[in-house]
PDB file of C-alpha atoms in Angstrom:
ATOM      1  CA  UNK C 138      43.431  19.271  44.785  1.00  0.00           C
ATOM      2  CA  UNK C 139      42.309  21.083  41.671  1.00  0.00           C
ATOM      3  CA  UNK C 140      42.230  18.845  38.604  1.00  0.00           C
ATOM      4  CA  UNK C 141      43.079  20.099  35.130  1.00  0.00           C
ATOM      5  CA  UNK C 142      41.586  18.376  32.099  1.00  0.00           C
ATOM      6  CA  UNK C 143      43.145  19.062  28.727  1.00  0.00           C
ATOM      7  CA  UNK C 144      41.556  18.397  25.374  1.00  0.00           C
ATOM      8  CA  UNK C 145      42.266  16.967  22.992  1.00  0.00           C
ATOM      9  CA  UNK C 146      44.851  14.537  24.321  1.00  0.00           C
ATOM     10  CA  UNK C 147      46.389  14.390  20.861  1.00  0.00           C
ATOM     11  CA  UNK C 148      46.059  16.436  17.715  1.00  0.00           C
ATOM     12  CA  UNK C 149      47.318  16.128  14.164  1.00  0.00           C
ATOM     13  CA  UNK C 150      47.873  19.335  12.245  1.00  0.00           C
ATOM     14  CA  UNK C 151      49.860  20.774   9.365  1.00  0.00           C
ATOM     15  CA  UNK C 152      52.414  23.556   9.172  1.00  0.00           C
ATOM     16  CA  UNK C 153      50.534  26.842   8.887  1.00  0.00           C
ATOM     17  CA  UNK C 154      47.399  25.595  10.664  1.00  0.00           C
ATOM     18  CA  UNK C 155      45.766  27.449  13.536  1.00  0.00           C
ATOM     19  CA  UNK C 156      45.499  25.188  16.576  1.00  0.00           C
ATOM     20  CA  UNK C 157      43.626  25.567  19.860  1.00  0.00           C
ATOM     21  CA  UNK C 158      44.128  23.473  22.989  1.00  0.00           C
ATOM     22  CA  UNK C 159      41.789  23.723  25.950  1.00  0.00           C
ATOM     23  CA  UNK C 160      42.318  23.256  29.677  1.00  0.00           C
ATOM     24  CA  UNK C 161      39.455  23.025  32.136  1.00  0.00           C
ATOM     25  CA  UNK C 162      39.917  23.371  35.887  1.00  0.00           C
ATOM     26  CA  UNK C 163      37.759  21.461  38.358  1.00  0.00           C
ATOM     27  CA  UNK C 164      37.096  24.710  40.206  1.00  0.00           C
ATOM     28  CA  UNK C 165      37.699  28.387  39.554  1.00  0.00           C
ATOM     29  CA  UNK C 166      41.314  29.494  39.594  1.00  0.00           C
ATOM     30  CA  UNK C 167      40.964  33.085  38.369  1.00  0.00           C
ATOM     31  CA  UNK C 168      43.942  33.577  36.007  1.00  0.00           C
ATOM     32  CA  UNK C 169      46.384  31.323  37.877  1.00  0.00           C
ATOM     33  CA  UNK C 170      47.274  29.224  34.856  1.00  0.00           C
ATOM     34  CA  UNK C 171      50.405  28.643  32.819  1.00  0.00           C
ATOM     35  CA  UNK C 172      51.177  26.767  29.617  1.00  0.00           C
ATOM     36  CA  UNK C 173      54.325  24.812  28.849  1.00  0.00           C
ATOM     37  CA  UNK C 174      55.776  23.148  25.764  1.00  0.00           C
ATOM     38  CA  UNK C 175      57.837  19.980  26.123  1.00  0.00           C
ATOM     39  CA  UNK C 176      59.890  18.127  23.542  1.00  0.00           C
ATOM     40  CA  UNK C 177      61.202  14.573  24.046  1.00  0.00           C
ATOM     41  CA  UNK C 178      64.118  14.347  26.440  1.00  0.00           C
ATOM     42  CA  UNK C 179      63.851  18.023  27.407  1.00  0.00           C
ATOM     43  CA  UNK C 180      62.354  19.843  30.372  1.00  0.00           C
ATOM     44  CA  UNK C 181      59.145  21.823  29.932  1.00  0.00           C
ATOM     45  CA  UNK C 182      59.435  25.354  28.583  1.00  0.00           C
ATOM     46  CA  UNK C 183      57.221  28.108  29.961  1.00  0.00           C
ATOM     47  CA  UNK C 184      55.162  29.740  27.208  1.00  0.00           C
ATOM     48  CA  UNK C 185      52.337  31.627  28.910  1.00  0.00           C
ATOM     49  CA  UNK C 186      51.695  32.642  32.518  1.00  0.00           C
ATOM     50  CA  UNK C 187      48.793  34.287  34.303  1.00  0.00           C
ATOM     51  CA  UNK C 188      46.589  32.760  31.587  1.00  0.00           C
ATOM     52  CA  UNK C 189      47.499  35.251  28.857  1.00  0.00           C
ATOM     53  CA  UNK C 190      50.947  36.791  29.387  1.00  0.00           C
ATOM     54  CA  UNK C 191      53.580  35.686  26.906  1.00  0.00           C
ATOM     55  CA  UNK C 192      56.868  34.668  28.502  1.00  0.00           C
ATOM     56  CA  UNK C 193      59.880  36.589  27.254  1.00  0.00           C
ATOM     57  CA  UNK C 194      61.370  35.100  24.103  1.00  0.00           C
ATOM     58  CA  UNK C 195      58.270  33.100  23.151  1.00  0.00           C
ATOM     59  CA  UNK C 196      57.044  33.771  19.590  1.00  0.00           C
ATOM     60  CA  UNK C 197      53.932  35.900  19.267  1.00  0.00           C
ATOM     61  CA  UNK C 198      52.091  33.138  17.381  1.00  0.00           C
ATOM     62  CA  UNK C 199      51.420  31.656  20.830  1.00  0.00           C
ATOM     63  CA  UNK C 200      48.590  33.177  22.825  1.00  0.00           C
ATOM     64  CA  UNK C 201      46.547  32.260  25.870  1.00  0.00           C
ATOM     65  CA  UNK C 202      43.135  33.244  27.101  1.00  0.00           C
ATOM     66  CA  UNK C 203      40.530  32.423  29.712  1.00  0.00           C
ATOM     67  CA  UNK C 204      39.798  32.788  33.389  1.00  0.00           C
ATOM     68  CA  UNK C 205      37.904  30.923  36.046  1.00  0.00           C
ATOM     69  CA  UNK C 206      37.661  27.328  34.843  1.00  0.00           C
ATOM     70  CA  UNK C 207      38.154  27.443  31.063  1.00  0.00           C
ATOM     71  CA  UNK C 208      41.385  28.302  29.300  1.00  0.00           C
ATOM     72  CA  UNK C 209      42.819  28.030  25.809  1.00  0.00           C
ATOM     73  CA  UNK C 210      46.234  28.013  24.211  1.00  0.00           C
ATOM     74  CA  UNK C 211      46.254  29.038  20.557  1.00  0.00           C
ATOM     75  CA  UNK C 212      49.051  28.731  18.032  1.00  0.00           C
ATOM     76  CA  UNK C 213      48.122  31.008  15.155  1.00  0.00           C
ATOM     77  CA  UNK C 214      50.273  29.454  12.437  1.00  0.00           C
ATOM     78  CA  UNK C 215      52.031  26.203  13.256  1.00  0.00           C
ATOM     79  CA  UNK C 216      55.749  26.025  12.593  1.00  0.00           C
ATOM     80  CA  UNK C 217      57.776  22.801  12.354  1.00  0.00           C
ATOM     81  CA  UNK C 218      59.372  23.434  15.750  1.00  0.00           C
ATOM     82  CA  UNK C 219      55.952  23.630  17.438  1.00  0.00           C
ATOM     83  CA  UNK C 220      55.287  19.906  17.227  1.00  0.00           C
ATOM     84  CA  UNK C 221      55.581  18.876  20.856  1.00  0.00           C
ATOM     85  CA  UNK C 222      53.483  18.113  23.921  1.00  0.00           C
ATOM     86  CA  UNK C 223      51.724  20.972  25.695  1.00  0.00           C
ATOM     87  CA  UNK C 224      50.752  21.091  29.365  1.00  0.00           C
ATOM     88  CA  UNK C 225      48.697  23.497  31.400  1.00  0.00           C
ATOM     89  CA  UNK C 226      49.547  24.090  35.061  1.00  0.00           C
ATOM     90  CA  UNK C 227      47.631  25.892  37.791  1.00  0.00           C
ATOM     91  CA  UNK C 228      48.940  27.451  40.992  1.00  0.00           C
ATOM     92  CA  UNK C 229      45.857  28.248  42.999  1.00  0.00           C
ATOM     93  CA  UNK C 230      46.605  28.591  46.723  1.00  0.00           C
ATOM     94  CA  UNK C 231      50.197  27.464  46.176  1.00  0.00           C
ATOM     95  CA  UNK C 232      49.230  23.886  45.352  1.00  0.00           C
ATOM     96  CA  UNK C 233      50.332  23.130  41.825  1.00  0.00           C
ATOM     97  CA  UNK C 234      48.873  20.640  39.387  1.00  0.00           C
ATOM     98  CA  UNK C 235      49.513  19.907  35.727  1.00  0.00           C
ATOM     99  CA  UNK C 236      47.115  18.850  33.042  1.00  0.00           C
ATOM    100  CA  UNK C 237      47.434  15.512  31.303  1.00  0.00           C
ATOM    101  CA  UNK C 238      48.985  16.988  28.178  1.00  0.00           C
ATOM    102  CA  UNK C 239      48.165  17.450  24.507  1.00  0.00           C
ATOM    103  CA  UNK C 240      50.491  15.843  21.991  1.00  0.00           C
ATOM    104  CA  UNK C 241      50.645  17.873  18.793  1.00  0.00           C
ATOM    105  CA  UNK C 242      51.748  15.797  15.837  1.00  0.00           C
ATOM    106  CA  UNK C 243      52.422  16.489  12.200  1.00  0.00           C
ATOM    107  CA  UNK C 244      49.623  15.496   9.843  1.00  0.00           C
TER     108      UNK C 244
ATOM    109  CA  UNK B 249      72.209  33.345  31.776  1.00  0.00           C
ATOM    110  CA  UNK B 250      70.135  31.424  34.270  1.00  0.00           C
ATOM    111  CA  UNK B 251      71.301  27.841  34.543  1.00  0.00           C
ATOM    112  CA  UNK B 252      70.293  24.942  36.749  1.00  0.00           C
ATOM    113  CA  UNK B 253      72.557  21.892  36.648  1.00  0.00           C
ATOM    114  CA  UNK B 254      71.415  18.699  38.302  1.00  0.00           C
ATOM    115  CA  UNK B 255      73.296  15.680  39.581  1.00  0.00           C
ATOM    116  CA  UNK B 256      73.533  12.499  37.581  1.00  0.00           C
ATOM    117  CA  UNK B 257      71.527   9.348  37.095  1.00  0.00           C
ATOM    118  CA  UNK B 258      70.707   7.275  40.161  1.00  0.00           C
ATOM    119  CA  UNK B 259      69.772   3.615  40.526  1.00  0.00           C
ATOM    120  CA  UNK B 260      68.256   2.651  43.862  1.00  0.00           C
ATOM    121  CA  UNK B 261      66.681  -0.388  45.473  1.00  0.00           C
ATOM    122  CA  UNK B 262      63.184  -0.272  46.932  1.00  0.00           C
ATOM    123  CA  UNK B 263      63.193   1.192  50.430  1.00  0.00           C
ATOM    124  CA  UNK B 264      66.319   3.283  49.838  1.00  0.00           C
ATOM    125  CA  UNK B 265      66.604   7.066  49.693  1.00  0.00           C
ATOM    126  CA  UNK B 266      67.861   9.324  46.937  1.00  0.00           C
ATOM    127  CA  UNK B 267      69.165  12.874  47.058  1.00  0.00           C
ATOM    128  CA  UNK B 268      69.243  14.961  43.904  1.00  0.00           C
ATOM    129  CA  UNK B 269      71.136  18.232  43.747  1.00  0.00           C
ATOM    130  CA  UNK B 270      70.466  21.314  41.637  1.00  0.00           C
ATOM    131  CA  UNK B 271      73.181  23.955  41.316  1.00  0.00           C
ATOM    132  CA  UNK B 272      72.064  27.395  40.202  1.00  0.00           C
ATOM    133  CA  UNK B 273      73.993  30.122  38.447  1.00  0.00           C
ATOM    134  CA  UNK B 274      73.376  33.314  36.512  1.00  0.00           C
ATOM    135  CA  UNK B 275      71.002  34.985  38.971  1.00  0.00           C
ATOM    136  CA  UNK B 276      70.636  36.008  42.604  1.00  0.00           C
ATOM    137  CA  UNK B 277      70.084  32.594  44.145  1.00  0.00           C
ATOM    138  CA  UNK B 278      68.293  33.786  47.272  1.00  0.00           C
ATOM    139  CA  UNK B 279      65.704  35.797  45.338  1.00  0.00           C
ATOM    140  CA  UNK B 280      63.801  32.901  43.775  1.00  0.00           C
ATOM    141  CA  UNK B 281      62.145  29.769  45.047  1.00  0.00           C
ATOM    142  CA  UNK B 282      62.952  26.402  43.544  1.00  0.00           C
ATOM    143  CA  UNK B 283      60.392  23.769  42.744  1.00  0.00           C
ATOM    144  CA  UNK B 284      60.770  20.056  42.084  1.00  0.00           C
ATOM    145  CA  UNK B 285      58.740  18.270  39.432  1.00  0.00           C
ATOM    146  CA  UNK B 286      58.968  14.662  38.414  1.00  0.00           C
ATOM    147  CA  UNK B 287      57.884  12.886  35.270  1.00  0.00           C
ATOM    148  CA  UNK B 288      57.390   9.153  35.093  1.00  0.00           C
ATOM    149  CA  UNK B 289      58.023   7.450  31.738  1.00  0.00           C
ATOM    150  CA  UNK B 290      55.355   8.479  29.241  1.00  0.00           C
ATOM    151  CA  UNK B 291      53.476  10.545  31.825  1.00  0.00           C
ATOM    152  CA  UNK B 292      52.893  14.227  32.443  1.00  0.00           C
ATOM    153  CA  UNK B 293      54.752  16.355  34.972  1.00  0.00           C
ATOM    154  CA  UNK B 294      53.918  15.972  38.660  1.00  0.00           C
ATOM    155  CA  UNK B 295      54.713  18.743  41.148  1.00  0.00           C
ATOM    156  CA  UNK B 296      56.456  17.490  44.291  1.00  0.00           C
ATOM    157  CA  UNK B 297      57.105  20.647  46.238  1.00  0.00           C
ATOM    158  CA  UNK B 298      58.853  23.985  46.489  1.00  0.00           C
ATOM    159  CA  UNK B 299      61.334  25.740  48.721  1.00  0.00           C
ATOM    160  CA  UNK B 300      61.834  29.430  49.302  1.00  0.00           C
ATOM    161  CA  UNK B 301      65.580  29.950  49.123  1.00  0.00           C
ATOM    162  CA  UNK B 302      65.067  33.310  50.837  1.00  0.00           C
ATOM    163  CA  UNK B 303      63.292  31.994  53.946  1.00  0.00           C
ATOM    164  CA  UNK B 304      63.856  28.239  53.822  1.00  0.00           C
ATOM    165  CA  UNK B 305      60.097  27.677  53.957  1.00  0.00           C
ATOM    166  CA  UNK B 306      58.855  24.617  52.138  1.00  0.00           C
ATOM    167  CA  UNK B 307      55.573  23.652  50.523  1.00  0.00           C
ATOM    168  CA  UNK B 308      55.224  19.944  49.732  1.00  0.00           C
ATOM    169  CA  UNK B 309      52.541  18.262  47.686  1.00  0.00           C
ATOM    170  CA  UNK B 310      50.311  16.217  49.956  1.00  0.00           C
ATOM    171  CA  UNK B 311      51.258  13.021  48.132  1.00  0.00           C
ATOM    172  CA  UNK B 312      54.903  13.395  49.210  1.00  0.00           C
ATOM    173  CA  UNK B 313      54.428  14.784  52.713  1.00  0.00           C
ATOM    174  CA  UNK B 314      56.574  12.820  55.170  1.00  0.00           C
ATOM    175  CA  UNK B 315      58.678  11.256  52.447  1.00  0.00           C
ATOM    176  CA  UNK B 316      60.382  14.260  50.836  1.00  0.00           C
ATOM    177  CA  UNK B 317      62.703  16.940  52.160  1.00  0.00           C
ATOM    178  CA  UNK B 318      63.920  19.965  50.228  1.00  0.00           C
ATOM    179  CA  UNK B 319      66.848  22.023  51.442  1.00  0.00           C
ATOM    180  CA  UNK B 320      69.195  24.699  50.167  1.00  0.00           C
ATOM    181  CA  UNK B 321      72.837  25.604  50.645  1.00  0.00           C
ATOM    182  CA  UNK B 322      73.257  29.286  49.884  1.00  0.00           C
ATOM    183  CA  UNK B 323      77.044  29.032  50.107  1.00  0.00           C
ATOM    184  CA  UNK B 324      77.072  26.864  46.977  1.00  0.00           C
ATOM    185  CA  UNK B 325      73.788  28.033  45.367  1.00  0.00           C
ATOM    186  CA  UNK B 326      72.532  24.470  45.478  1.00  0.00           C
ATOM    187  CA  UNK B 327      69.132  23.047  46.238  1.00  0.00           C
ATOM    188  CA  UNK B 328      68.595  19.442  47.284  1.00  0.00           C
ATOM    189  CA  UNK B 329      65.629  17.100  47.114  1.00  0.00           C
ATOM    190  CA  UNK B 330      65.675  13.911  49.171  1.00  0.00           C
ATOM    191  CA  UNK B 331      63.015  11.244  48.638  1.00  0.00           C
ATOM    192  CA  UNK B 332      62.850   8.348  51.103  1.00  0.00           C
ATOM    193  CA  UNK B 333      61.286   4.887  51.145  1.00  0.00           C
ATOM    194  CA  UNK B 334      61.590   4.580  47.392  1.00  0.00           C
ATOM    195  CA  UNK B 335      59.194   2.354  45.461  1.00  0.00           C
ATOM    196  CA  UNK B 336      59.236   1.164  41.878  1.00  0.00           C
ATOM    197  CA  UNK B 337      56.637   3.779  40.953  1.00  0.00           C
ATOM    198  CA  UNK B 338      59.082   6.502  41.988  1.00  0.00           C
ATOM    199  CA  UNK B 339      61.047   5.705  38.836  1.00  0.00           C
ATOM    200  CA  UNK B 340      61.000   8.986  36.957  1.00  0.00           C
ATOM    201  CA  UNK B 341      62.998  11.935  35.710  1.00  0.00           C
ATOM    202  CA  UNK B 342      63.245  14.523  38.466  1.00  0.00           C
ATOM    203  CA  UNK B 343      63.531  18.200  37.530  1.00  0.00           C
ATOM    204  CA  UNK B 344      64.362  21.252  39.574  1.00  0.00           C
ATOM    205  CA  UNK B 345      62.991  24.546  38.307  1.00  0.00           C
ATOM    206  CA  UNK B 346      63.253  28.195  39.263  1.00  0.00           C
ATOM    207  CA  UNK B 347      60.059  29.987  40.175  1.00  0.00           C
ATOM    208  CA  UNK B 348      59.204  32.850  37.874  1.00  0.00           C
ATOM    209  CA  UNK B 349      58.271  35.152  40.742  1.00  0.00           C
ATOM    210  CA  UNK B 350      60.983  36.479  43.042  1.00  0.00           C
ATOM    211  CA  UNK B 351      60.588  36.627  46.823  1.00  0.00           C
ATOM    212  CA  UNK B 352      57.284  34.817  46.594  1.00  0.00           C
ATOM    213  CA  UNK B 353      55.493  33.195  49.512  1.00  0.00           C
ATOM    214  CA  UNK B 354      54.722  30.120  47.456  1.00  0.00           C
ATOM    215  CA  UNK B 355      55.150  28.526  44.054  1.00  0.00           C
ATOM    216  CA  UNK B 356      53.695  29.987  40.893  1.00  0.00           C
ATOM    217  CA  UNK B 357      55.222  28.613  37.718  1.00  0.00           C
ATOM    218  CA  UNK B 358      58.695  27.867  36.494  1.00  0.00           C
ATOM    219  CA  UNK B 359      60.740  29.790  33.968  1.00  0.00           C
ATOM    220  CA  UNK B 360      64.062  27.920  34.071  1.00  0.00           C
ATOM    221  CA  UNK B 361      64.584  24.197  34.463  1.00  0.00           C
ATOM    222  CA  UNK B 362      67.389  21.799  35.178  1.00  0.00           C
ATOM    223  CA  UNK B 363      68.223  19.118  32.647  1.00  0.00           C
ATOM    224  CA  UNK B 364      66.564  16.385  34.700  1.00  0.00           C
ATOM    225  CA  UNK B 365      67.887  13.474  36.746  1.00  0.00           C
ATOM    226  CA  UNK B 366      66.742   9.945  36.001  1.00  0.00           C
ATOM    227  CA  UNK B 367      66.063   7.959  39.150  1.00  0.00           C
ATOM    228  CA  UNK B 368      65.425   4.271  38.630  1.00  0.00           C
ATOM    229  CA  UNK B 369      64.082   2.177  41.493  1.00  0.00           C
ATOM    230  CA  UNK B 370      64.537  -1.520  40.932  1.00  0.00           C
ATOM    231  CA  UNK B 371      65.400  -4.591  42.932  1.00  0.00           C
TER     232      UNK B 371
END
């Protein structure tokens, strides 16, 4: 199965900062990647799909890029509600895997 | 609005089985597949499998093959996930989630989620 490696595993940042999270796939997956946000006690929330398409209702400060094996999620200006854990997920050949997560904390 | 409502907390002994239900509303139930994802305490999500409500076809993660069964009841818009031969490391929150892509042949990603069902396996 394709492995997804996220970095960093945790990150401290301040409101207003620009933040980038990376996700590397163990083999090429074209653009078959999604990003989710999860807060404690809640299910994941889809933010980005097909590597760069913003899900409906998601603020435009979130953006995704990449293809093949290297992907990034960028938050252009952190808001208080953005402090959460972020996961990437791939769906190559209908076998899904999630990354290990990046916990974004308030500095 | 799209809503997925799951059954309640379960406590099971090792070796037992558990069945979690997921009732959908707010959309055409047969148009979208439903996936199941679990999350052990302090861990990331783990995909277990997916079922096409339209065709009944299933796609299980290799790790769960032979131990999991996913079914649907279109008369009640409910999807079920049964996990057998439970072990302590099956303790987790189990989520159902609607696939983003309608009438798909397999899972993609998930745009609506149930609230989660805690399954605890303990002797």
